[in-house]
GROMACS .gro file of C-alpha atoms in nm:
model
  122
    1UNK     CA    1   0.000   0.000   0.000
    2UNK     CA    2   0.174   0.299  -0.061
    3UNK     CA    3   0.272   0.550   0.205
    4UNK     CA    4   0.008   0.851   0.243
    5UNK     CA    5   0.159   1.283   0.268
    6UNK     CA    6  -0.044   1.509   0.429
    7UNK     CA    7   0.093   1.835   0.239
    8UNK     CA    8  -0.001   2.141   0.429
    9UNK     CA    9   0.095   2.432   0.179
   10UNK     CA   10  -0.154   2.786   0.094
   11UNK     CA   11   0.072   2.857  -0.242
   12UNK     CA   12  -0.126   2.728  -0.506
   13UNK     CA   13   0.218   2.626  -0.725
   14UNK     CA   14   0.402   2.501  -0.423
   15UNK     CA   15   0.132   2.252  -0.314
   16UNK     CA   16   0.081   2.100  -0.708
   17UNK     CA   17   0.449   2.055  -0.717
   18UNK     CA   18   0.503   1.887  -0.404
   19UNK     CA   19   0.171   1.691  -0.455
   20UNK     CA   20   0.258   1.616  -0.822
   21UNK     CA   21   0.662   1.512  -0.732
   22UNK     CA   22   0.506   1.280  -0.489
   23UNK     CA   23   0.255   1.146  -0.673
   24UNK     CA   24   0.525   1.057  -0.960
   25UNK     CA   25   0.701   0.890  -0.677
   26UNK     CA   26   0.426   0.623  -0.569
   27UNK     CA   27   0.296   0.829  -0.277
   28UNK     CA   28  -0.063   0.900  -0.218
   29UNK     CA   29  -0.115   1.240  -0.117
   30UNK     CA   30  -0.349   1.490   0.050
   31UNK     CA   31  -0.357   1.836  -0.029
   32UNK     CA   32  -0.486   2.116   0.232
   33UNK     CA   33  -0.452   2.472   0.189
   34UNK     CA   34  -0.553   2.596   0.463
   35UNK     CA   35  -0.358   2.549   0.768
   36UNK     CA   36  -0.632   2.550   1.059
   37UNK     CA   37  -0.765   2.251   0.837
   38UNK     CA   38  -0.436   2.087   0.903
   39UNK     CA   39  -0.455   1.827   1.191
   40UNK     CA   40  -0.839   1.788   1.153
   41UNK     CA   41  -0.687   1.610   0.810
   42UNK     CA   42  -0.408   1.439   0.960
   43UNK     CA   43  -0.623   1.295   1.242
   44UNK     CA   44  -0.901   1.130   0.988
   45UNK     CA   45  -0.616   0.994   0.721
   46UNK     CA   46  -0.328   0.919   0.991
   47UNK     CA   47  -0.068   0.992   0.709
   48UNK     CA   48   0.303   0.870   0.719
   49UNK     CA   49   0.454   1.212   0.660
   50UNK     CA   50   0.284   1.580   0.730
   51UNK     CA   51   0.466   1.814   0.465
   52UNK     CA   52   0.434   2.171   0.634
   53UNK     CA   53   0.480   2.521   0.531
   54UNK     CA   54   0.597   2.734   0.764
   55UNK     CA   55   0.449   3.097   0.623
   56UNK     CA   56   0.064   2.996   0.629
   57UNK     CA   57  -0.182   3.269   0.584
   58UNK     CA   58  -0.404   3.225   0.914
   59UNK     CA   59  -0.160   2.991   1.128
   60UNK     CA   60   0.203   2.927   1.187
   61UNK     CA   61   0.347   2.649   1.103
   62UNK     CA   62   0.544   2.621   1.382
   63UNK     CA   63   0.219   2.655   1.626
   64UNK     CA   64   0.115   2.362   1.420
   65UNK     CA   65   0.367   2.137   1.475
   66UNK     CA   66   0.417   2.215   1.844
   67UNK     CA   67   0.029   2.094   1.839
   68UNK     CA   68   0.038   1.780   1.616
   69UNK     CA   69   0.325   1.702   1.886
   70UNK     CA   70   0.114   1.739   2.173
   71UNK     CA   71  -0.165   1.547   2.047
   72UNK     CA   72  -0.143   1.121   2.101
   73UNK     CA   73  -0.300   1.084   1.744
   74UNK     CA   74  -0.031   1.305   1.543
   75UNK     CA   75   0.264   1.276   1.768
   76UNK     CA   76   0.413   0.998   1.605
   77UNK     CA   77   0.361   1.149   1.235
   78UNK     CA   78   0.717   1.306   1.106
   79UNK     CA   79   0.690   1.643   0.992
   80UNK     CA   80   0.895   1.780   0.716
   81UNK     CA   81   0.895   2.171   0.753
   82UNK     CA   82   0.926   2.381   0.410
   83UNK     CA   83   1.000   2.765   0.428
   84UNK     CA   84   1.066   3.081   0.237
   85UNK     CA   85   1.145   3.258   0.494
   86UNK     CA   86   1.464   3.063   0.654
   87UNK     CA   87   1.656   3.319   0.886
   88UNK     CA   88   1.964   3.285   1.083
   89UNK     CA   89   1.778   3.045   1.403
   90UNK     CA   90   1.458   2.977   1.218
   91UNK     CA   91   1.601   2.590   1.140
   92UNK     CA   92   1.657   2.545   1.487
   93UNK     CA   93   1.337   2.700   1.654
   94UNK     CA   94   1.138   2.452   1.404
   95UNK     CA   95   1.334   2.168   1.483
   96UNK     CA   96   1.257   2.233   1.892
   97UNK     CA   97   0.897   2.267   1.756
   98UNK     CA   98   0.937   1.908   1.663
   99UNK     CA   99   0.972   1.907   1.327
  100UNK     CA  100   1.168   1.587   1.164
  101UNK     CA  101   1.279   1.717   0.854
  102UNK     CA  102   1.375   2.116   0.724
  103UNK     CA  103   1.380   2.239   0.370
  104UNK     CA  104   1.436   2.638   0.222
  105UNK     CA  105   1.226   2.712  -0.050
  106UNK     CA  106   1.292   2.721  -0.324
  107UNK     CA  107   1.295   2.350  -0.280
  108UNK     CA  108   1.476   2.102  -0.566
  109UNK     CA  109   1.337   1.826  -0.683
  110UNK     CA  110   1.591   1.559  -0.578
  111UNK     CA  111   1.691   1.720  -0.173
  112UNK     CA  112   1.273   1.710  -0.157
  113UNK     CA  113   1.262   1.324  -0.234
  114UNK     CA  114   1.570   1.279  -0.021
  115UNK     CA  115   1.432   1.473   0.285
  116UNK     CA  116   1.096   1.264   0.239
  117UNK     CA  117   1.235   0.937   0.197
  118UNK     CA  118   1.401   0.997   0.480
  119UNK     CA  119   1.108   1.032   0.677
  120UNK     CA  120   0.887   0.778   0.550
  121UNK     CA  121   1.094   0.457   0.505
  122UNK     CA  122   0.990   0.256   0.205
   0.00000   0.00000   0.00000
């Protein structure tokens, strides 16, 4: 059965790219926009990886992950964290938030796949 990504990204271009890169790689995926949609998702398709921006519109990433980390369900879910805006700290204050994974947009094709399989072991 192939490994499910819960892709949590409000740029219309980002989100089909990661979703369509996945997709190409045998993963099923789950697109969400909007970020205060986010763990309702993950909790009803328990996915192997959450993909997160960290620049949403109405939430912070980073206030999402610290949550999915306090809650049993999501806990255990990896979380790959995807910026724009990485500044001198920013890598570290999302890792303490619990994230698994970091990536600076604009993201590569082949460090994406590597940071994901990474995360969700085959």
């Amino acid at each position: 059965m192939a490994k499910r990504i819960l892709v949590v990204e409000d740029n219309d271009l980002n989100r089909k790219l990661f979703c369509d890169v996945l997709r190409a790689n045998g993963f099923e995926v789950e697109p969400v926009a909007d970020g205060q949609q986010a763990l309702e998702t993950a909790r009803r398709l328990s996915p192997d990886l959450m993909i997160m921006d960290i620049q949403l519109h109405n939430v912070s990433g980073v206030d999402l992950i610290e949550q999915a980390k306090r809650d049993p369900v999501l806990s255990g879910i990896p979380v790959l964290a995807v910026t724009a805006y990485a500044g001198k700290g920013d890598e570290e204050r999302i890792r303490d938030a619990g994230a698994a994974g970091y990536l600076a947009k604009p993201v590569s094709i082949m460090p994406f796949m590597n940071a994901v399989k990474s995360l969700v072991p085959a």
